[in-house]
Amino acid sequence: MTPVKVFGSVAFTNVARVLVCLEEVGADYEIVDIDFHVKEHKSPEHLARNPFGQVPAFQDGDLMLFQSRAISRYVLSKYRTDEVNLLREGSPEESALVDVWLDVEALQYDPAMSSVFFQHRVVPALGGMPDEGIIGESVEKLRKVLDVYEARLTKHRYLAGDFLSLADLSHFPETYYFMEMPYAAVFDSYPRVREWLEDLFARPAIKKVVSLMAKDFSG
Amino acid sequence: MAPAVKVYGWAMSPFVARALLCLEEAGVEYELVAMNPEAGDHLRPDFLAKNPFAQVPVLEDGDLTLFESRAIARHVLRKHKPELLAGDGSPEAAAMVAVWLEVEAHQHHAPTDAIIVQCIVVPLRGGVRDQAVVDENVAKLRKVLEVYEARLSASMYLAGDSLTLADLSHFPMMHYFMETEYAALVEELPHVKAWWEELNARPAARRVTAIGVQAADRWAQERGKQ
């Protein structure tokens, strides 16, 4: 069977998200780099894959997809087995809870973190000064989200219930970068959240993607 | 007998409207438990027990309590009208619905919301719009809608040949957006315009609009009394 193709560098959080899913289901895949330095993401060829000129894009035979959480859903559904059912298909209640906490990740957790990353890492790289006001606000937002997570994870082993799902895995990429910043100390007050993250980061699929991300930066 | 499904929230919220639209499309009986944001109903402990993020809507379906409007939408349609969520049920069809639902959430929502806030919400609260914010987001939304125009020129609906949640999910925010002077952004794109008009003409959409108008009238009356 032809390996599926993921377009975009693993250094991007949204690309890493898709790779974690491919690793979890053990699918064969190929990474095709898109060179932002030469604006390849805005080339007609890439726009045909992702009309918003972003990464990742994903190809499986004739099917072309974009938006990392949509690609992730497709991968986890297509390669689902009895043992690896990370969307909890077959259980309407469990699937619904996966949808809830995946949206929480996408709309509450991720934006707070990526805002800090943007100010702390991207703005200086572009020659600007980080806006400490925005950082402060974002860290506060994150703190409020973590308050809820701590309570939730005290009642359940994972976010959607006592089962691992895409809702948990989807937190990995943004968290990975956040932990390299001084603001990571915000996690110190949340023991159950820290345990949950350690559990995630110990998974072979995540360790594999981390090693790819490390290679990408040094390459 | 009281309906098994309850939605908590205020009808003027586009997020609540998204949940109501799916219930109406699926023909599911429900009770809307009206809440008052100005009275801080969403901050009370009994509501936080349902949604610790203090946001509306919340949906209760028997023992299941859900929040996040798109998760609620998925649940309602999965249970009652799966073809609106998964097309023909193939992984490819479901994937296309997922793609365009993500596009709605991550590309369409933010610039649309910024324009609505500046043009409708801020003046309603007695403030003055920030035109720079409007201009920035009009430029962003224009680019997004150009992608939609191209897509809808090649495909009847966003995810393919049939209407799905990917289309429906746009209705609540677009409904407010089309009341601003920037509706021209939609009107100047023939396929987007036709797609919008069809969405807006759906009986379920009309019912949700009526519920919202009723709620807005009641709110205005309450305001008038103060």
GROMACS .gro file of N, CA and C in nm, chain A residues 27-146:
model
  360
   27ALA      N    1   0.079   0.358   1.089
   27ALA     CA    2   0.064   0.370   0.943
   27ALA      C    3   0.197   0.410   0.879
   28ASP      N    4   0.216   0.365   0.755
   28ASP     CA    5   0.333   0.406   0.678
   28ASP      C    6   0.309   0.546   0.623
   29TYR      N    7   0.408   0.633   0.641
   29TYR     CA    8   0.391   0.768   0.587
   29TYR      C    9   0.523   0.825   0.541
   30GLU      N   10   0.512   0.929   0.459
   30GLU     CA   11   0.628   0.998   0.405
   30GLU      C   12   0.610   1.146   0.437
   31ILE      N   13   0.716   1.213   0.482
   31ILE     CA   14   0.708   1.358   0.507
   31ILE      C   15   0.768   1.430   0.387
   32VAL      N   16   0.694   1.523   0.331
   32VAL     CA   17   0.743   1.604   0.220
   32VAL      C   18   0.760   1.746   0.272
   33ASP      N   19   0.881   1.793   0.277
   33ASP     CA   20   0.905   1.927   0.332
   33ASP      C   21   0.850   2.036   0.240
   34ILE      N   22   0.800   2.142   0.299
   34ILE     CA   23   0.756   2.260   0.224
   34ILE      C   24   0.844   2.375   0.272
   35ASP      N   25   0.920   2.434   0.181
   35ASP     CA   26   1.021   2.532   0.219
   35ASP      C   27   0.962   2.674   0.227
   36PHE      N   28   0.938   2.718   0.351
   36PHE     CA   29   0.879   2.850   0.371
   36PHE      C   30   0.973   2.962   0.328
   37HIS      N   31   1.105   2.935   0.334
   37HIS     CA   32   1.202   3.041   0.299
   37HIS      C   33   1.188   3.085   0.154
   38VAL      N   34   1.148   2.991   0.067
   38VAL     CA   35   1.128   3.028  -0.074
   38VAL      C   36   0.979   3.041  -0.106
   39LYS      N   37   0.898   3.057   0.001
   39LYS     CA   38   0.753   3.075  -0.011
   39LYS      C   39   0.684   2.960  -0.086
   40GLU      N   40   0.736   2.841  -0.066
   40GLU     CA   41   0.676   2.725  -0.131
   40GLU      C   42   0.532   2.703  -0.086
   41HIS      N   43   0.500   2.747   0.037
   41HIS     CA   44   0.364   2.728   0.090
   41HIS      C   45   0.261   2.811   0.013
   42LYS      N   46   0.311   2.913  -0.062
   42LYS     CA   47   0.219   2.996  -0.142
   42LYS      C   48   0.227   2.961  -0.291
   43SER      N   49   0.301   2.854  -0.324
   43SER     CA   50   0.313   2.813  -0.464
   43SER      C   51   0.180   2.754  -0.510
   44PRO      N   52   0.151   2.765  -0.641
   44PRO     CA   53   0.027   2.707  -0.694
   44PRO      C   54   0.015   2.558  -0.661
   45GLU      N   55   0.128   2.489  -0.662
   45GLU     CA   56   0.128   2.345  -0.634
   45GLU      C   57   0.078   2.318  -0.492
   46HIS      N   58   0.128   2.397  -0.396
   46HIS     CA   59   0.087   2.373  -0.258
   46HIS      C   60  -0.054   2.426  -0.230
   47LEU      N   61  -0.088   2.538  -0.293
   47LEU     CA   62  -0.223   2.594  -0.275
   47LEU      C   63  -0.330   2.496  -0.326
   48ALA      N   64  -0.290   2.411  -0.422
   48ALA     CA   65  -0.384   2.309  -0.470
   48ALA      C   66  -0.408   2.204  -0.362
   49ARG      N   67  -0.310   2.189  -0.270
   49ARG     CA   68  -0.327   2.093  -0.159
   49ARG      C   69  -0.398   2.159  -0.042
   50ASN      N   70  -0.360   2.284  -0.013
   50ASN     CA   71  -0.415   2.357   0.101
   50ASN      C   72  -0.439   2.500   0.056
   51PRO      N   73  -0.566   2.533   0.024
   51PRO     CA   74  -0.596   2.664  -0.035
   51PRO      C   75  -0.566   2.782   0.058
   52PHE      N   76  -0.540   2.754   0.186
   52PHE     CA   77  -0.501   2.862   0.277
   52PHE      C   78  -0.349   2.877   0.284
   53GLY      N   79  -0.276   2.797   0.205
   53GLY     CA   80  -0.131   2.813   0.199
   53GLY      C   81  -0.062   2.780   0.330
   54GLN      N   82  -0.119   2.681   0.402
   54GLN     CA   83  -0.062   2.645   0.533
   54GLN      C   84  -0.018   2.499   0.533
   55VAL      N   85   0.051   2.462   0.642
   55VAL     CA   86   0.084   2.321   0.663
   55VAL      C   87   0.020   2.275   0.793
   56PRO      N   88  -0.015   2.145   0.801
   56PRO     CA   89   0.008   2.039   0.702
   56PRO      C   90  -0.096   2.035   0.590
   57ALA      N   91  -0.057   1.965   0.482
   57ALA     CA   92  -0.153   1.909   0.389
   57ALA      C   93  -0.126   1.759   0.395
   58PHE      N   94  -0.220   1.680   0.342
   58PHE     CA   95  -0.212   1.535   0.359
   58PHE      C   96  -0.271   1.469   0.236
   59GLN      N   97  -0.202   1.365   0.188
   59GLN     CA   98  -0.253   1.295   0.070
   59GLN      C   99  -0.262   1.146   0.095
   60ASP      N  100  -0.378   1.088   0.066
   60ASP     CA  101  -0.395   0.944   0.071
   60ASP      C  102  -0.460   0.903  -0.060
   61GLY      N  103  -0.376   0.857  -0.154
   61GLY     CA  104  -0.428   0.827  -0.288
   61GLY      C  105  -0.481   0.954  -0.350
   62ASP      N  106  -0.611   0.952  -0.385
   62ASP     CA  107  -0.673   1.069  -0.448
   62ASP      C  108  -0.722   1.172  -0.347
   63LEU      N  109  -0.722   1.134  -0.223
   63LEU     CA  110  -0.780   1.222  -0.121
   63LEU      C  111  -0.676   1.322  -0.072
   64MET      N  112  -0.711   1.450  -0.078
   64MET     CA  113  -0.622   1.556  -0.029
   64MET      C  114  -0.693   1.627   0.085
   65LEU      N  115  -0.629   1.635   0.198
   65LEU     CA  116  -0.690   1.697   0.316
   65LEU      C  117  -0.601   1.807   0.372
   66PHE      N  118  -0.659   1.897   0.449
   66PHE     CA  119  -0.582   1.994   0.527
   66PHE      C  120  -0.656   2.019   0.657
   67GLN      N  121  -0.599   2.105   0.745
   67GLN     CA  122  -0.645   2.128   0.883
   67GLN      C  123  -0.609   2.004   0.967
   68SER      N  124  -0.512   2.023   1.058
   68SER     CA  125  -0.450   1.909   1.125
   68SER      C  126  -0.548   1.823   1.205
   69ARG      N  127  -0.648   1.882   1.268
   69ARG     CA  128  -0.739   1.798   1.350
   69ARG      C  129  -0.833   1.718   1.261
   70ALA      N  130  -0.862   1.769   1.140
   70ALA     CA  131  -0.943   1.692   1.044
   70ALA      C  132  -0.860   1.575   0.991
   71ILE      N  133  -0.735   1.602   0.958
   71ILE     CA  134  -0.646   1.495   0.910
   71ILE      C  135  -0.631   1.388   1.020
   72SER      N  136  -0.610   1.434   1.143
   72SER     CA  137  -0.595   1.342   1.257
   72SER      C  138  -0.717   1.252   1.271
   73ARG      N  139  -0.837   1.311   1.261
   73ARG     CA  140  -0.961   1.232   1.271
   73ARG      C  141  -0.963   1.126   1.161
   74TYR      N  142  -0.927   1.166   1.039
   74TYR     CA  143  -0.930   1.073   0.926
   74TYR      C  144  -0.836   0.955   0.951
   75VAL      N  145  -0.713   0.987   0.991
   75VAL     CA  146  -0.612   0.883   1.016
   75VAL      C  147  -0.658   0.787   1.125
   76LEU      N  148  -0.708   0.843   1.235
   76LEU     CA  149  -0.747   0.758   1.348
   76LEU      C  150  -0.869   0.673   1.316
   77SER      N  151  -0.955   0.723   1.227
   77SER     CA  152  -1.073   0.647   1.188
   77SER      C  153  -1.037   0.538   1.087
   78LYS      N  154  -0.959   0.577   0.986
   78LYS     CA  155  -0.925   0.481   0.881
   78LYS      C  156  -0.845   0.363   0.935
   79TYR      N  157  -0.752   0.388   1.026
   79TYR     CA  158  -0.663   0.284   1.074
   79TYR      C  159  -0.706   0.226   1.208
   80ARG      N  160  -0.827   0.254   1.246
   80ARG     CA  161  -0.876   0.211   1.376
   80ARG      C  162  -0.877   0.059   1.388
   81THR      N  163  -0.843   0.008   1.505
   81THR     CA  164  -0.857  -0.135   1.536
   81THR      C  165  -0.932  -0.144   1.669
   82ASP      N  166  -0.958  -0.263   1.716
   82ASP     CA  167  -1.021  -0.277   1.848
   82ASP      C  168  -0.932  -0.219   1.958
   83GLU      N  169  -0.799  -0.235   1.939
   83GLU     CA  170  -0.705  -0.189   2.041
   83GLU      C  171  -0.676  -0.040   2.030
   84VAL      N  172  -0.674   0.012   1.908
   84VAL     CA  173  -0.637   0.152   1.888
   84VAL      C  174  -0.758   0.226   1.830
   85ASN      N  175  -0.841   0.279   1.920
   85ASN     CA  176  -0.966   0.344   1.880
   85ASN      C  177  -0.972   0.480   1.949
   86LEU      N  178  -0.890   0.571   1.900
   86LEU     CA  179  -0.865   0.696   1.971
   86LEU      C  180  -0.972   0.802   1.950
   87LEU      N  181  -1.070   0.774   1.865
   87LEU     CA  182  -1.189   0.859   1.853
   87LEU      C  183  -1.307   0.795   1.927
   88ARG      N  184  -1.285   0.676   1.984
   88ARG     CA  185  -1.390   0.601   2.055
   88ARG      C  186  -1.512   0.577   1.967
   89GLU      N  187  -1.485   0.542   1.842
   89GLU     CA  188  -1.595   0.512   1.750
   89GLU      C  189  -1.667   0.388   1.798
   90GLY      N  190  -1.798   0.389   1.783
   90GLY     CA  191  -1.877   0.277   1.832
   90GLY      C  192  -1.942   0.310   1.966
   91SER      N  193  -1.890   0.410   2.035
   91SER     CA  194  -1.954   0.454   2.160
   91SER      C  195  -1.993   0.601   2.145
   92PRO      N  196  -2.122   0.628   2.121
   92PRO     CA  197  -2.164   0.767   2.099
   92PRO      C  198  -2.130   0.861   2.214
   93GLU      N  199  -2.145   0.812   2.339
   93GLU     CA  200  -2.118   0.899   2.454
   93GLU      C  201  -1.970   0.931   2.461
   94GLU      N  202  -1.885   0.828   2.445
   94GLU     CA  203  -1.741   0.852   2.453
   94GLU      C  204  -1.693   0.940   2.338
   95SER      N  205  -1.743   0.915   2.218
   95SER     CA  206  -1.706   0.999   2.103
   95SER      C  207  -1.741   1.145   2.128
   96ALA      N  208  -1.857   1.166   2.186
   96ALA     CA  209  -1.901   1.304   2.212
   96ALA      C  210  -1.806   1.373   2.309
   97LEU      N  211  -1.761   1.301   2.411
   97LEU     CA  212  -1.669   1.360   2.508
   97LEU      C  213  -1.532   1.386   2.446
   98VAL      N  214  -1.490   1.300   2.354
   98VAL     CA  215  -1.366   1.326   2.280
   98VAL      C  216  -1.380   1.457   2.202
   99ASP      N  217  -1.495   1.474   2.136
   99ASP     CA  218  -1.519   1.597   2.059
   99ASP      C  219  -1.515   1.719   2.150
  100VAL      N  220  -1.576   1.710   2.267
  100VAL     CA  221  -1.577   1.822   2.362
  100VAL      C  222  -1.434   1.863   2.396
  101TRP      N  223  -1.353   1.767   2.443
  101TRP     CA  224  -1.220   1.802   2.494
  101TRP      C  225  -1.120   1.832   2.382
  102LEU      N  226  -1.146   1.783   2.262
  102LEU     CA  227  -1.063   1.823   2.147
  102LEU      C  228  -1.091   1.971   2.113
  103ASP      N  229  -1.215   2.011   2.123
  103ASP     CA  230  -1.248   2.152   2.100
  103ASP      C  231  -1.192   2.240   2.211
  104VAL      N  232  -1.190   2.189   2.333
  104VAL     CA  233  -1.129   2.265   2.443
  104VAL      C  234  -0.980   2.286   2.412
  105GLU      N  235  -0.915   2.181   2.368
  105GLU     CA  236  -0.773   2.191   2.333
  105GLU      C  237  -0.754   2.295   2.224
  106ALA      N  238  -0.836   2.287   2.119
  106ALA     CA  239  -0.820   2.374   2.003
  106ALA      C  240  -0.855   2.519   2.032
  107LEU      N  241  -0.958   2.542   2.115
  107LEU     CA  242  -1.014   2.677   2.128
  107LEU      C  243  -0.980   2.745   2.260
  108GLN      N  244  -0.931   2.669   2.361
  108GLN     CA  245  -0.897   2.730   2.491
  108GLN      C  246  -0.749   2.713   2.525
  109TYR      N  247  -0.700   2.590   2.519
  109TYR     CA  248  -0.563   2.558   2.562
  109TYR      C  249  -0.460   2.609   2.461
  110ASP      N  250  -0.477   2.566   2.335
  110ASP     CA  251  -0.380   2.597   2.230
  110ASP      C  252  -0.362   2.747   2.207
  111PRO      N  253  -0.471   2.826   2.194
  111PRO     CA  254  -0.451   2.969   2.168
  111PRO      C  255  -0.372   3.040   2.279
  112ALA      N  256  -0.396   3.004   2.405
  112ALA     CA  257  -0.324   3.070   2.514
  112ALA      C  258  -0.175   3.040   2.502
  113MET      N  259  -0.142   2.913   2.477
  113MET     CA  260  -0.002   2.873   2.466
  113MET      C  261   0.066   2.933   2.344
  114SER      N  262  -0.002   2.929   2.231
  114SER     CA  263   0.064   2.973   2.108
  114SER      C  264   0.085   3.124   2.109
  115SER      N  265   0.000   3.195   2.183
  115SER     CA  266   0.016   3.339   2.198
  115SER      C  267   0.145   3.371   2.272
  116VAL      N  268   0.174   3.294   2.378
  116VAL     CA  269   0.298   3.312   2.454
  116VAL      C  270   0.417   3.279   2.366
  117PHE      N  271   0.410   3.166   2.295
  117PHE     CA  272   0.519   3.123   2.207
  117PHE      C  273   0.548   3.230   2.103
  118PHE      N  274   0.440   3.286   2.045
  118PHE     CA  275   0.456   3.387   1.941
  118PHE      C  276   0.531   3.509   1.994
  119GLN      N  277   0.491   3.557   2.113
  119GLN     CA  278   0.556   3.675   2.170
  119GLN      C  279   0.699   3.646   2.211
  120HIS      N  280   0.720   3.529   2.273
  120HIS     CA  281   0.850   3.499   2.334
  120HIS      C  282   0.954   3.454   2.233
  121ARG      N  283   0.910   3.380   2.129
  121ARG     CA  284   1.007   3.322   2.036
  121ARG      C  285   1.000   3.384   1.896
  122VAL      N  286   0.877   3.401   1.845
  122VAL     CA  287   0.864   3.445   1.706
  122VAL      C  288   0.892   3.594   1.690
  123VAL      N  289   0.833   3.675   1.777
  123VAL     CA  290   0.850   3.821   1.766
  123VAL      C  291   0.997   3.862   1.769
  124PRO      N  292   1.077   3.813   1.865
  124PRO     CA  293   1.220   3.848   1.865
  124PRO      C  294   1.292   3.800   1.739
  125ALA      N  295   1.253   3.682   1.690
  125ALA     CA  296   1.316   3.629   1.568
  125ALA      C  297   1.287   3.719   1.449
  126LEU      N  298   1.174   3.792   1.456
  126LEU     CA  299   1.139   3.885   1.348
  126LEU      C  300   1.192   4.026   1.377
  127GLY      N  301   1.271   4.038   1.485
  127GLY     CA  302   1.334   4.165   1.516
  127GLY      C  303   1.255   4.257   1.608
  128GLY      N  304   1.148   4.203   1.669
  128GLY     CA  305   1.065   4.288   1.756
  128GLY      C  306   1.088   4.258   1.903
  129MET      N  307   1.009   4.329   1.988
  129MET     CA  308   1.016   4.311   2.134
  129MET      C  309   0.891   4.237   2.180
  130PRO      N  310   0.906   4.133   2.261
  130PRO     CA  311   0.787   4.063   2.313
  130PRO      C  312   0.696   4.158   2.390
  131ASP      N  313   0.566   4.143   2.373
  131ASP     CA  314   0.468   4.223   2.447
  131ASP      C  315   0.436   4.150   2.577
  132GLU      N  316   0.495   4.198   2.687
  132GLU     CA  317   0.479   4.129   2.815
  132GLU      C  318   0.334   4.131   2.863
  133GLY      N  319   0.260   4.236   2.821
  133GLY     CA  320   0.118   4.244   2.858
  133GLY      C  321   0.040   4.128   2.798
  134ILE      N  322   0.063   4.101   2.669
  134ILE     CA  323  -0.005   3.988   2.603
  134ILE      C  324   0.037   3.856   2.667
  135ILE      N  325   0.168   3.845   2.697
  135ILE     CA  326   0.217   3.722   2.760
  135ILE      C  327   0.147   3.701   2.894
  136GLY      N  328   0.143   3.807   2.974
  136GLY     CA  329   0.078   3.798   3.105
  136GLY      C  330  -0.067   3.754   3.095
  137GLU      N  331  -0.141   3.817   3.002
  137GLU     CA  332  -0.282   3.781   2.982
  137GLU      C  333  -0.297   3.636   2.940
  138SER      N  334  -0.210   3.592   2.850
  138SER     CA  335  -0.220   3.456   2.798
  138SER      C  336  -0.188   3.353   2.905
  139VAL      N  337  -0.087   3.384   2.988
  139VAL     CA  338  -0.052   3.292   3.097
  139VAL      C  339  -0.169   3.282   3.196
  140GLU      N  340  -0.235   3.396   3.221
  140GLU     CA  341  -0.353   3.394   3.309
  140GLU      C  342  -0.464   3.309   3.251
  141LYS      N  343  -0.487   3.323   3.120
  141LYS     CA  344  -0.590   3.242   3.052
  141LYS      C  345  -0.554   3.094   3.066
  142LEU      N  346  -0.427   3.063   3.045
  142LEU     CA  347  -0.381   2.925   3.055
  142LEU      C  348  -0.403   2.872   3.196
  143ARG      N  349  -0.374   2.954   3.294
  143ARG     CA  350  -0.392   2.915   3.434
  143ARG      C  351  -0.538   2.876   3.460
  144LYS      N  352  -0.630   2.956   3.407
  144LYS     CA  353  -0.773   2.926   3.428
  144LYS      C  354  -0.809   2.792   3.362
  145VAL      N  355  -0.752   2.769   3.244
  145VAL     CA  356  -0.778   2.642   3.176
  145VAL      C  357  -0.720   2.527   3.258
  146LEU      N  358  -0.598   2.545   3.310
  146LEU     CA  359  -0.535   2.439   3.388
  146LEU      C  360  -0.610   2.411   3.519
   0.00000   0.00000   0.00000
